mmCIF file with all atom_site columns, C-alpha atoms in Angstrom:
data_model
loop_
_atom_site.group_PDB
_atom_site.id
_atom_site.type_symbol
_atom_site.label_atom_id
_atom_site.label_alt_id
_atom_site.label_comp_id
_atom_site.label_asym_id
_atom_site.label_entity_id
_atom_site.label_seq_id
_atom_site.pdbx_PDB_ins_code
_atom_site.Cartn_x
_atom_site.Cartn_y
_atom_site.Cartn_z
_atom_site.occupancy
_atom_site.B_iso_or_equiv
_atom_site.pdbx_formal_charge
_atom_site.auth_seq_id
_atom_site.auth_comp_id
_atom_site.auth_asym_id
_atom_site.auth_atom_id
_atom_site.pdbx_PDB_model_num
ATOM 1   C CA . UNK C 1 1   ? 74.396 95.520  260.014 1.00 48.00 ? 6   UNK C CA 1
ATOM 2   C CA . UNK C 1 2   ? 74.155 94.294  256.249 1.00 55.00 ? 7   UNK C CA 1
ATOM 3   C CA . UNK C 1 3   ? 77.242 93.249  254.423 1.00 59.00 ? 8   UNK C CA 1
ATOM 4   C CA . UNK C 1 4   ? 77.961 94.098  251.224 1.00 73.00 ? 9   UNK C CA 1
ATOM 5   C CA . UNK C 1 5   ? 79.498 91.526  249.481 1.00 87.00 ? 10  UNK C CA 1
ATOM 6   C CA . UNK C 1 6   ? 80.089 92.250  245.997 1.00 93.00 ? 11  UNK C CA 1
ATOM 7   C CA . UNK C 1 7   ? 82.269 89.574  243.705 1.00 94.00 ? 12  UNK C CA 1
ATOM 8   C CA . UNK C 1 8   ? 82.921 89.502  239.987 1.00 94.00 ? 13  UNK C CA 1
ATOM 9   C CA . UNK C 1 9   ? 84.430 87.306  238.156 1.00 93.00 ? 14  UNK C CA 1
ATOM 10  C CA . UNK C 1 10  ? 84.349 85.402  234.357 1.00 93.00 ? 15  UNK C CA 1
ATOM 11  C CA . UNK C 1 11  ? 82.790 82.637  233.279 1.00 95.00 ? 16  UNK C CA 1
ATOM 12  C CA . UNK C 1 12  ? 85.517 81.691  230.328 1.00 93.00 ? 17  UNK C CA 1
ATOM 13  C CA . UNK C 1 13  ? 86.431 78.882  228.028 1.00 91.00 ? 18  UNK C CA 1
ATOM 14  C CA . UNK C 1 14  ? 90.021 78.807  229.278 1.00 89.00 ? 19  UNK C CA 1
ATOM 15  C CA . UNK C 1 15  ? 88.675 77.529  232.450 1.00 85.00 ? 20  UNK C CA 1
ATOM 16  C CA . UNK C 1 16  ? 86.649 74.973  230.772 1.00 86.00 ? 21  UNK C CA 1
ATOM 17  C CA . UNK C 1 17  ? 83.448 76.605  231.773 1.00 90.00 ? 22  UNK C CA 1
ATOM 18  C CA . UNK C 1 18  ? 80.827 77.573  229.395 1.00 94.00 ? 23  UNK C CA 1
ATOM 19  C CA . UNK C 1 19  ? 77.803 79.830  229.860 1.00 96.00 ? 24  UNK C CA 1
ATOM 20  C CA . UNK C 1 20  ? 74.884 77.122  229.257 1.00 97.00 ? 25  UNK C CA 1
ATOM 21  C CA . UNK C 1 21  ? 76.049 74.810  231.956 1.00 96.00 ? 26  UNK C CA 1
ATOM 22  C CA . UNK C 1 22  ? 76.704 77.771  234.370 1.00 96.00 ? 27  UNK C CA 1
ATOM 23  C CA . UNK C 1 23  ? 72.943 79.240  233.979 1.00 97.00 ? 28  UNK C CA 1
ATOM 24  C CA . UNK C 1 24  ? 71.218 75.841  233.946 1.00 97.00 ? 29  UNK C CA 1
ATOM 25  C CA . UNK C 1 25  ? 73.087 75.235  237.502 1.00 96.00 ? 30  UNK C CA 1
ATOM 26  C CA . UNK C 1 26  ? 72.749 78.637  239.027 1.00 96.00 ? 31  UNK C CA 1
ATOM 27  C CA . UNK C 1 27  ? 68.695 78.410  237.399 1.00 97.00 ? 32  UNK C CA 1
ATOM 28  C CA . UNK C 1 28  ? 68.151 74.972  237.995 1.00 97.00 ? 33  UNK C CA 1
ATOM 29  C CA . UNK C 1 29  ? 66.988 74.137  235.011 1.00 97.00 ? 34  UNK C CA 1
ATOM 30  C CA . UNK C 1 30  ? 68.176 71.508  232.329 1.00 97.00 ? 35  UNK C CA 1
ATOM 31  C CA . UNK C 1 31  ? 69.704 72.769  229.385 1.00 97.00 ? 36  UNK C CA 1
ATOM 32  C CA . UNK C 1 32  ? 71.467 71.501  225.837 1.00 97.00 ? 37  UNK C CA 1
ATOM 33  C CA . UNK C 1 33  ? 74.871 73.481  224.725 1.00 96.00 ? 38  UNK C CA 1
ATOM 34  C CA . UNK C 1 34  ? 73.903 73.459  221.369 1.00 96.00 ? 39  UNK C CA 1
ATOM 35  C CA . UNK C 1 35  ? 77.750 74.394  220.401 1.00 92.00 ? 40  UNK C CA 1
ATOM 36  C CA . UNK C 1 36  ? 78.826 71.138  221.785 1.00 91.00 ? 41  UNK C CA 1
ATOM 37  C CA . UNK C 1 37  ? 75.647 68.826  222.133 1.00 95.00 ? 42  UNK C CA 1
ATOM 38  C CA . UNK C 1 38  ? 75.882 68.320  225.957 1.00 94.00 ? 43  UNK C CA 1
ATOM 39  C CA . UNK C 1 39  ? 72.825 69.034  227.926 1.00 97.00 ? 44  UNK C CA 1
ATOM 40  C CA . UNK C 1 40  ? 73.551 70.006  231.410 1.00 97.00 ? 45  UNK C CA 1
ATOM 41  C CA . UNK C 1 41  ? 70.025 69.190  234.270 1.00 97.00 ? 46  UNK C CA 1
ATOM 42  C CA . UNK C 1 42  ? 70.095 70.690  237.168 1.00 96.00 ? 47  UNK C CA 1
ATOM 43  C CA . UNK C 1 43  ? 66.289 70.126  237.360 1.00 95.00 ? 48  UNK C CA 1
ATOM 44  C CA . UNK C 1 44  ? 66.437 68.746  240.749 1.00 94.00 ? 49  UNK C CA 1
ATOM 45  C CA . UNK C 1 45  ? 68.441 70.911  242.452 1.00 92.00 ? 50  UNK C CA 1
ATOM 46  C CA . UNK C 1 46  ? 67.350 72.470  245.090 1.00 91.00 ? 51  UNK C CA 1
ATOM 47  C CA . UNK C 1 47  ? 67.816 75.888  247.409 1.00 91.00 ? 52  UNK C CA 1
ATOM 48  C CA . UNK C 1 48  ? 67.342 78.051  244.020 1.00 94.00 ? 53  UNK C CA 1
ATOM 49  C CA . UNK C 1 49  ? 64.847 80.647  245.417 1.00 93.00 ? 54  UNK C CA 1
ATOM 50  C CA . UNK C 1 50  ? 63.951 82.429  241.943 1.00 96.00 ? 55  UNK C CA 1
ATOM 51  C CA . UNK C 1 51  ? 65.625 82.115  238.560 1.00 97.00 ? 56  UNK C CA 1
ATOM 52  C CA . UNK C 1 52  ? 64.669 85.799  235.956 1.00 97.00 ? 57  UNK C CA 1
ATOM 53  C CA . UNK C 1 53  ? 65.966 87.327  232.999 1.00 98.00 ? 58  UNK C CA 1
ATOM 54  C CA . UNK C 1 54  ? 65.776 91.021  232.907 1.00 98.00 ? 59  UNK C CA 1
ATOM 55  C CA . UNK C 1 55  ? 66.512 93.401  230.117 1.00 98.00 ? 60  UNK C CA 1
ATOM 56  C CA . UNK C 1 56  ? 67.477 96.814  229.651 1.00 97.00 ? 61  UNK C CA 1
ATOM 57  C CA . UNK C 1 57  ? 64.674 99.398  229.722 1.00 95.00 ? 62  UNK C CA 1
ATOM 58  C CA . UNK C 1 58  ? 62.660 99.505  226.385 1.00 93.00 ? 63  UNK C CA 1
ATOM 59  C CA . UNK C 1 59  ? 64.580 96.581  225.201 1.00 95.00 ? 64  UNK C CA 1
ATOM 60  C CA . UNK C 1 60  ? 62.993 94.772  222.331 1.00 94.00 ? 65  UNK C CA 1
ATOM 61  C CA . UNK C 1 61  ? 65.250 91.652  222.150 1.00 96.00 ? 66  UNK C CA 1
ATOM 62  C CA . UNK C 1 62  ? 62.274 89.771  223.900 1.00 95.00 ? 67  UNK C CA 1
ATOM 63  C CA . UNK C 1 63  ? 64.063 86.449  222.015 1.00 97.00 ? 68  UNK C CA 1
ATOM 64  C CA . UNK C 1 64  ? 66.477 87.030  224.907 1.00 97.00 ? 69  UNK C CA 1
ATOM 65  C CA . UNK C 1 65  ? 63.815 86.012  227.612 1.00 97.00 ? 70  UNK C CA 1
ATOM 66  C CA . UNK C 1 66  ? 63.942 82.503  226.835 1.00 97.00 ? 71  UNK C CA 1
ATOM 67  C CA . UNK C 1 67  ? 67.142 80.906  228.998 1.00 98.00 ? 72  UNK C CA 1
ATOM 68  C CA . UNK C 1 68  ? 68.276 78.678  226.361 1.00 97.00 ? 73  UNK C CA 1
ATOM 69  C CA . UNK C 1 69  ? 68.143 80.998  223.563 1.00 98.00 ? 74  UNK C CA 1
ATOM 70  C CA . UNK C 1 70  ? 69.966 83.747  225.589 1.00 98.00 ? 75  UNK C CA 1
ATOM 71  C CA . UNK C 1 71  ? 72.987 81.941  226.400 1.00 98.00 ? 76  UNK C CA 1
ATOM 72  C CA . UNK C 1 72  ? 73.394 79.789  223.192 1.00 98.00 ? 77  UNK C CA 1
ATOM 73  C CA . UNK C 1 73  ? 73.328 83.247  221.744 1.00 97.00 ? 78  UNK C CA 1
ATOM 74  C CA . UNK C 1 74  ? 76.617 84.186  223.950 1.00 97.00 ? 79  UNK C CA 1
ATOM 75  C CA . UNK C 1 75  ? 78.470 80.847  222.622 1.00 96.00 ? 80  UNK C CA 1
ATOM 76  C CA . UNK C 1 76  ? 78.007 81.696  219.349 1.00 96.00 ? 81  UNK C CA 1
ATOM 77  C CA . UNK C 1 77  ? 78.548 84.792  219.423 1.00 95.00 ? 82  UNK C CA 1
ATOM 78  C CA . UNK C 1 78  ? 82.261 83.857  220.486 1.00 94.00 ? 83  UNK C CA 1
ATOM 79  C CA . UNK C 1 79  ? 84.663 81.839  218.416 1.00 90.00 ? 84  UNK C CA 1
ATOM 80  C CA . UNK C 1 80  ? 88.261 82.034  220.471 1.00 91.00 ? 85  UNK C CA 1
ATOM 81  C CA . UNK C 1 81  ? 88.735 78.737  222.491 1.00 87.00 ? 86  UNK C CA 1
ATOM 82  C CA . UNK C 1 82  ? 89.324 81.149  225.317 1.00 89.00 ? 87  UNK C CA 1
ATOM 83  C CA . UNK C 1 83  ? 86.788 83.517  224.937 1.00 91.00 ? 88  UNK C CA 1
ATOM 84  C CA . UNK C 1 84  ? 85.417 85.192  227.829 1.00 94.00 ? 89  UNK C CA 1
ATOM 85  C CA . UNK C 1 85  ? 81.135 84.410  227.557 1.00 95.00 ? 90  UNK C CA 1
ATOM 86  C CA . UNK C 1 86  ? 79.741 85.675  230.691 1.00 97.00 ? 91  UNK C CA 1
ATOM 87  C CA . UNK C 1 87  ? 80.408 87.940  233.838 1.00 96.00 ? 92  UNK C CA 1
ATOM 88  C CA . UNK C 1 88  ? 79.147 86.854  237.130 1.00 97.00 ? 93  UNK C CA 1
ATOM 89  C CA . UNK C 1 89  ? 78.329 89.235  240.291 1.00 97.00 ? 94  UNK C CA 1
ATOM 90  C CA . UNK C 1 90  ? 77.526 87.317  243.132 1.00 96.00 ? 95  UNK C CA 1
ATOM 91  C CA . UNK C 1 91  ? 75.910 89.234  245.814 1.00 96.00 ? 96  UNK C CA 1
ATOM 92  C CA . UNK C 1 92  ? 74.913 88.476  249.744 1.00 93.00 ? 97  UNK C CA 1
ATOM 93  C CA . UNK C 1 93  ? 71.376 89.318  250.135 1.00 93.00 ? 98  UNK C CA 1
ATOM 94  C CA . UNK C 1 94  ? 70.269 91.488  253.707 1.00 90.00 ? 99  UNK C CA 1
ATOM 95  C CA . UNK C 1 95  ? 69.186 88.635  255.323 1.00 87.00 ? 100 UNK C CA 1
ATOM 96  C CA . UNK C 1 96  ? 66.996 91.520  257.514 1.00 88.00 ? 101 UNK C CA 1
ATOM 97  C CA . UNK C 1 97  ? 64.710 91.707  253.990 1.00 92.00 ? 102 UNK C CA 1
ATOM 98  C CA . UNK C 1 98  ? 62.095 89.317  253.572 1.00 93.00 ? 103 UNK C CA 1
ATOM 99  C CA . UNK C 1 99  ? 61.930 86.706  250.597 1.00 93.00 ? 104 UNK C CA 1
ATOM 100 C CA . UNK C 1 100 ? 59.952 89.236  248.608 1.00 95.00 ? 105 UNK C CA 1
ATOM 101 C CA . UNK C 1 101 ? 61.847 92.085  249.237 1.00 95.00 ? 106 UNK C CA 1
ATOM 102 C CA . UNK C 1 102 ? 65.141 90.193  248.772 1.00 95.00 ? 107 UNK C CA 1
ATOM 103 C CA . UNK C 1 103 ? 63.852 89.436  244.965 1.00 96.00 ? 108 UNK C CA 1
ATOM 104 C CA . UNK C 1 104 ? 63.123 93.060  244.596 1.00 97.00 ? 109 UNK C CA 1
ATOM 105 C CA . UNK C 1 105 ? 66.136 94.366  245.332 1.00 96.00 ? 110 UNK C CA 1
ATOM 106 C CA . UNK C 1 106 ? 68.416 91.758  243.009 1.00 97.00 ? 111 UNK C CA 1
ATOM 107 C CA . UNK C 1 107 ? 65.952 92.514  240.300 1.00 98.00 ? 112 UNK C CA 1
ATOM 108 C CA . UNK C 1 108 ? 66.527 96.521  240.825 1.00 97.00 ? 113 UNK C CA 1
ATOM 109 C CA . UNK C 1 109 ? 70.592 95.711  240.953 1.00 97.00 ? 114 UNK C CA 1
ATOM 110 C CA . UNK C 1 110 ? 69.860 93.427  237.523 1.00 98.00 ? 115 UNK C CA 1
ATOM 111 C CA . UNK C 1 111 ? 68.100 96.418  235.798 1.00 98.00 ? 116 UNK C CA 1
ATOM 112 C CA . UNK C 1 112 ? 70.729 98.527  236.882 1.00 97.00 ? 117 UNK C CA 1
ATOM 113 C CA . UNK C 1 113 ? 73.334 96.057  235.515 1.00 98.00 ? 118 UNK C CA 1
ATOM 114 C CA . UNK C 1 114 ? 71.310 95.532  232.429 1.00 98.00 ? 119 UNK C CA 1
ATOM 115 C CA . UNK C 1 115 ? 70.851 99.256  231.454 1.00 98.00 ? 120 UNK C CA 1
ATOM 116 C CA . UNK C 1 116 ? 74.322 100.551 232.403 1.00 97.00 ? 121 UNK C CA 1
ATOM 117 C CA . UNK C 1 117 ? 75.688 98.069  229.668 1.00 97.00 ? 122 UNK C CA 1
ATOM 118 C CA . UNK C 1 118 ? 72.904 97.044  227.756 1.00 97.00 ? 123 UNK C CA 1
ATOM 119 C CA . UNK C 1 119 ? 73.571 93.486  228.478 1.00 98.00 ? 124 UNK C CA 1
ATOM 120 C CA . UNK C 1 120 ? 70.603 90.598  229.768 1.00 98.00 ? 125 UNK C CA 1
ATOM 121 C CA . UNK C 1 121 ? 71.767 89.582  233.127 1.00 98.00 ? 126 UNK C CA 1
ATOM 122 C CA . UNK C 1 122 ? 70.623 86.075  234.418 1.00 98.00 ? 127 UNK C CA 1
ATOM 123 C CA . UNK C 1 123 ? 70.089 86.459  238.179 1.00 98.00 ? 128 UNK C CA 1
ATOM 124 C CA . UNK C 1 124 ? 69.012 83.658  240.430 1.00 97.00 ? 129 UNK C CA 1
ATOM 125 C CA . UNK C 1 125 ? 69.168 83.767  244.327 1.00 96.00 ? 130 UNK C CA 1
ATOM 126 C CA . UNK C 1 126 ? 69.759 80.948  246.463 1.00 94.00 ? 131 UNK C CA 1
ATOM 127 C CA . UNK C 1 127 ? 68.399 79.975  249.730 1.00 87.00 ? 132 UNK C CA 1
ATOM 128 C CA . UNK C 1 128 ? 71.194 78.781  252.207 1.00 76.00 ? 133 UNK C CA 1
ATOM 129 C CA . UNK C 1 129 ? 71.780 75.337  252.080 1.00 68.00 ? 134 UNK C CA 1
ATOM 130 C CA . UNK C 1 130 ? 70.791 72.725  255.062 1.00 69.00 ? 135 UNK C CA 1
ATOM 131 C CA . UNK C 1 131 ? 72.931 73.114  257.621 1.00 64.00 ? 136 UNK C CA 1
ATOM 132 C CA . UNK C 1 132 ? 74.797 76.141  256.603 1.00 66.00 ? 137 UNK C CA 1
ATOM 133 C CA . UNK C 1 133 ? 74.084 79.870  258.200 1.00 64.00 ? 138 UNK C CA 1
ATOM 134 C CA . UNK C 1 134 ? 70.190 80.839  257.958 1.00 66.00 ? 139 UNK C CA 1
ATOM 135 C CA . UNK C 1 135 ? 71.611 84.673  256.962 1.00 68.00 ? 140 UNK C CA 1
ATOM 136 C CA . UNK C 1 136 ? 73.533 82.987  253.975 1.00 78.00 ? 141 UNK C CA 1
ATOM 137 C CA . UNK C 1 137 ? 71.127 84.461  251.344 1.00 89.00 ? 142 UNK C CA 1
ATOM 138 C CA . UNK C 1 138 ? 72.858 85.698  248.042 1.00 93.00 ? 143 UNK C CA 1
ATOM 139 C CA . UNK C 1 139 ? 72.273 85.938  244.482 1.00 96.00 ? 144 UNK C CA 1
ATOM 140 C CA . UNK C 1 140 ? 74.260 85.416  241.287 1.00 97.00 ? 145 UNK C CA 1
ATOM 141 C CA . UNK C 1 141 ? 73.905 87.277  238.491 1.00 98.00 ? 146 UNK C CA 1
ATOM 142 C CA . UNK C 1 142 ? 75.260 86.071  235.014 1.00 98.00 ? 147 UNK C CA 1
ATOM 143 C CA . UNK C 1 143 ? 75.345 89.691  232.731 1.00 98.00 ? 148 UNK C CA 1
ATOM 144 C CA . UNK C 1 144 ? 76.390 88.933  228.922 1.00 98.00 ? 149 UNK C CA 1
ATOM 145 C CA . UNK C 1 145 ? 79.644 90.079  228.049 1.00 97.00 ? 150 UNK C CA 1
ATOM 146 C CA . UNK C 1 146 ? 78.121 91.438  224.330 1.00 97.00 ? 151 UNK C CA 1
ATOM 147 C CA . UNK C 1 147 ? 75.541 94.127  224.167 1.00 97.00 ? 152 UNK C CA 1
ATOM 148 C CA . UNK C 1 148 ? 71.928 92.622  223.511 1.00 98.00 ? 153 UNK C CA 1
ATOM 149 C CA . UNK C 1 149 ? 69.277 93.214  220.419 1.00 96.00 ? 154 UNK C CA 1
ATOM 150 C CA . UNK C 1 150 ? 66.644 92.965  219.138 1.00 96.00 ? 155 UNK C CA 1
ATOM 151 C CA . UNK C 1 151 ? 68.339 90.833  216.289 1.00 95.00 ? 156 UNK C CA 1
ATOM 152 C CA . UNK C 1 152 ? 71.244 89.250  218.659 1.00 96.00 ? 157 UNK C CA 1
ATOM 153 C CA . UNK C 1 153 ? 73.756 89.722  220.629 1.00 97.00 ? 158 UNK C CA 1
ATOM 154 C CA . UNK C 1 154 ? 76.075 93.173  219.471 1.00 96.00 ? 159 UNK C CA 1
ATOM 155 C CA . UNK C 1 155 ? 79.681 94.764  220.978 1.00 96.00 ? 160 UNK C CA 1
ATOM 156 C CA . UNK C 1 156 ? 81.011 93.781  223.691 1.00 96.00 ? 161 UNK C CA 1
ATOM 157 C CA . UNK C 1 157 ? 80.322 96.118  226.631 1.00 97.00 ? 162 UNK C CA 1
ATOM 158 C CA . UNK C 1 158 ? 82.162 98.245  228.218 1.00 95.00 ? 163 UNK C CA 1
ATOM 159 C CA . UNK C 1 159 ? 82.885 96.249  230.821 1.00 95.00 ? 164 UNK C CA 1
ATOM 160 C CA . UNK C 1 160 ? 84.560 94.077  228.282 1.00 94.00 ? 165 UNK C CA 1
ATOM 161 C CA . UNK C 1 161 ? 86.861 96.355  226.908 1.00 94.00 ? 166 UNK C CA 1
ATOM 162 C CA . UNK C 1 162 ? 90.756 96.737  227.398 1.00 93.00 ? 167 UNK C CA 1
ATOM 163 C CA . UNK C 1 163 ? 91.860 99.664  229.173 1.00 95.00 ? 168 UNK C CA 1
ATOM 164 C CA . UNK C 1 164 ? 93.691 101.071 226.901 1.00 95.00 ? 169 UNK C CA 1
ATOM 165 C CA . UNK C 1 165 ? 90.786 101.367 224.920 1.00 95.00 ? 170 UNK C CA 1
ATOM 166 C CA . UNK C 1 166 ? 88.603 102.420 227.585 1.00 93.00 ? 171 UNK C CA 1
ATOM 167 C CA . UNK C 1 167 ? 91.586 105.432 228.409 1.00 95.00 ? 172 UNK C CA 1
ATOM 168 C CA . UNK C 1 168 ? 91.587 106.605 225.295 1.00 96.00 ? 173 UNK C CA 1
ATOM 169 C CA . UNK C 1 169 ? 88.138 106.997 225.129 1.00 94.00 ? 174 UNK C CA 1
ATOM 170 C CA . UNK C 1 170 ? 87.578 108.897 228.069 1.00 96.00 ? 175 UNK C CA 1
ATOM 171 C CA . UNK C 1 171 ? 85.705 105.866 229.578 1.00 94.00 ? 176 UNK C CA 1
ATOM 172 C CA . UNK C 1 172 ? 86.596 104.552 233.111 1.00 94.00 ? 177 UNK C CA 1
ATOM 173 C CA . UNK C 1 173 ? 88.872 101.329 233.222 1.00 95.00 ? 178 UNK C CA 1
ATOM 174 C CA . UNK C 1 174 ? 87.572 98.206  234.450 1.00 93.00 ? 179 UNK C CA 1
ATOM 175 C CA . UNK C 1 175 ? 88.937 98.881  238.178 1.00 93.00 ? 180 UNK C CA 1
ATOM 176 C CA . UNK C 1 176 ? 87.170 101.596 238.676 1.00 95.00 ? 181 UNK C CA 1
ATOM 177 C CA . UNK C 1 177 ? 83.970 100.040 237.168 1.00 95.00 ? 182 UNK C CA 1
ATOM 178 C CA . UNK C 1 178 ? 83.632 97.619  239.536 1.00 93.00 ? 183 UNK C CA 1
ATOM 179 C CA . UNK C 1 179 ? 84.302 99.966  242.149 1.00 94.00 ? 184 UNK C CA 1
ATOM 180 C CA . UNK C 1 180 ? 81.352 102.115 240.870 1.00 95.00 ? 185 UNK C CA 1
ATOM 181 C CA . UNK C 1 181 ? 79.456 98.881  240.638 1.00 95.00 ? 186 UNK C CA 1
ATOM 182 C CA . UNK C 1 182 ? 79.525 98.105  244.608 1.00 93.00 ? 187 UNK C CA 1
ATOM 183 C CA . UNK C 1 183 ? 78.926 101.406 245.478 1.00 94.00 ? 188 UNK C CA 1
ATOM 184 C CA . UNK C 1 184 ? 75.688 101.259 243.904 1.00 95.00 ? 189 UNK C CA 1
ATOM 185 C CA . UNK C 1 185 ? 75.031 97.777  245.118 1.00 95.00 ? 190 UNK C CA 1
ATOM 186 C CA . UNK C 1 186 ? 75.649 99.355  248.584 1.00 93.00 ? 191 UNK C CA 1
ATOM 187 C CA . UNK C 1 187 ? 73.228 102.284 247.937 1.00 93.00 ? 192 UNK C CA 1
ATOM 188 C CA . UNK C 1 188 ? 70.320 99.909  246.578 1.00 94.00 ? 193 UNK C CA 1
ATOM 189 C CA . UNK C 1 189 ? 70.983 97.749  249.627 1.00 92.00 ? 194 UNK C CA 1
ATOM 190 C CA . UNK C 1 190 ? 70.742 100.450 251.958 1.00 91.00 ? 195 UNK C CA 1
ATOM 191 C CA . UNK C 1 191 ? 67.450 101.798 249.642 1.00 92.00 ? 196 UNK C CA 1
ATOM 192 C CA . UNK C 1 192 ? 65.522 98.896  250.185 1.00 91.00 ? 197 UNK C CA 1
ATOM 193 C CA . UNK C 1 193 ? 67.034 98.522  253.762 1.00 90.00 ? 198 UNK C CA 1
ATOM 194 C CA . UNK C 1 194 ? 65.591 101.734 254.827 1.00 89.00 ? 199 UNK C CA 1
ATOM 195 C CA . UNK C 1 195 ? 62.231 101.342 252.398 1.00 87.00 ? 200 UNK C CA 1
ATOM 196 C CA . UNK C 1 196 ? 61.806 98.365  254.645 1.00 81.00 ? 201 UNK C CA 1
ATOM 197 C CA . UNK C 1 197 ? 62.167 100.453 258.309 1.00 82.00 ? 202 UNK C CA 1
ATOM 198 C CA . UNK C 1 198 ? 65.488 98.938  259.484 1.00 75.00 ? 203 UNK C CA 1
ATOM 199 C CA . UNK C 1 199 ? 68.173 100.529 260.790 1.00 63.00 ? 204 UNK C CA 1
ATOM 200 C CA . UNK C 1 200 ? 71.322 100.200 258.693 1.00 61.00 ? 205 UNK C CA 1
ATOM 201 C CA . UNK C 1 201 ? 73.664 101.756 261.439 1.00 54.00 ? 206 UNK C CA 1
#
C-alpha cells in the first residue's frame, strides 16, 4: 500500500533560512548567496538521487534553468527581512516504483506544480540514508513563491496570496489549495502505480 505523504511548508527569512542555502543542500551542490556573500557546499553530500529544474509548459524563462540564477532571482526579488522566498512540498516516493519511475513521477508532480502557478519548482529526491528504512524514498520540491519569466521573476502566485484576497476573487484559499494539491499527488501516485502493474489496494 503506498503512502501519501504530502507536506508544505516555507522556506522564510524570519526563520533565518534563505532559498540559496536550502537548494544547494537539498541539490547538493555548492552555491554563493549573492545577497549576502556566503556560499553554502553541499558538494559532498551524499544520498541526493537526482537534482532538476522544471518549468511551466512553453515557458521561455530558460535563464531560470541555471540553479544559481533561479534562486538569487527569488532573494532579490524580496526586500522584507521576513519575506517568505520559497515553498517546499516534500513528498514520500512509492518505494514499489523503481529509481526511474520514481524520477518520473516527481517530475510529472513538478510540472504539475509548475504550470498550476507558473512558478520553477526545484525538486530533488533523496535516497534513504544508511541505516534508515530502505522504503524511505521521498523528494523535495522547492516551487518559487513569485510567478516566473522570461525577463524575471513576476507576482506572487496564488498560492502566495492572503485569503481575503483570494475570497474576493473567487479563487480558493490556501487550505483548500493544498488540499487540492494532495489529491492530485495521490492520483499521479496511483497513475504511475498502476502504469507500473501494481496493485494499489
Amino acid at each position: 500500500m503506498a503512502i501519501y505523504h504530502l507536506s508544505m511548508k516555507p522556506i522564510a527569512r524570519s526563520g533565518g533560512r534563505s532559498a540559496v542555502a536550502s537548494a544547494a543542500y537539498r541539490a547538493a551542490e555548492r552555491l554563493t548567496n549573492e545577497r549576502d556573500g556566503l556560499t553554502h557546499d553541499f558538494s559532498n553530500r551524499t544520498g541526493v538521487g537526482h537534482a532538476e529544474i522544471v518549468l511551466p509548459a512553453r515557458s521561455s524563462a530558460y535563464w531560470a534553468m541555471k540553479r544559481s540564477a533561479l534562486w538569487n532571482a527569488a532573494e532579490r526579488a524580496e526586500k522584507r527581512s521576513d519575506a517568505r522566498i520559497a515553498r517546499e512540498f516534500e513528498v514520500a516516493l512509492p518505494h514499489e516504483l523503481t529509481p526511474d519511475q520514481r524520477l518520473v513521477l516527481t517530475r510529472a508532480f513538478a510540472l504539475h506544480l509548475a504550470n498550476r502557478y507558473g512558478a520553477a519548482v526545484d525538486f530533488a529526491i533523496h535516497r534513504p540514508g544508511e541505516g534508515s528504512d530502505i522504503r524511505n524514498c521521498h523528494a523535495h520540491l522547492m516551487m518559487t513563491t513569485r510567478q516566473v519569466t522570461e525577463a524575471g521573476l513576476g507576482d506572487k502566485t496564488l498560492l502566495e496570496r492572503e485569503n481575503r484576497w483570494l475570497l474576493a476573487n473567487h479563487l480558493p484559499p490556501s487550505q483548500l489549495q493544498l488540499k487540492d494539491l494532495r489529491q492530485a499527488w495521490e492520483h499521479l501516485a496511483n497513475t504511475h502505480l498502476e502504469r507500473a502493474g501494481l496493485d494499489i489496494r
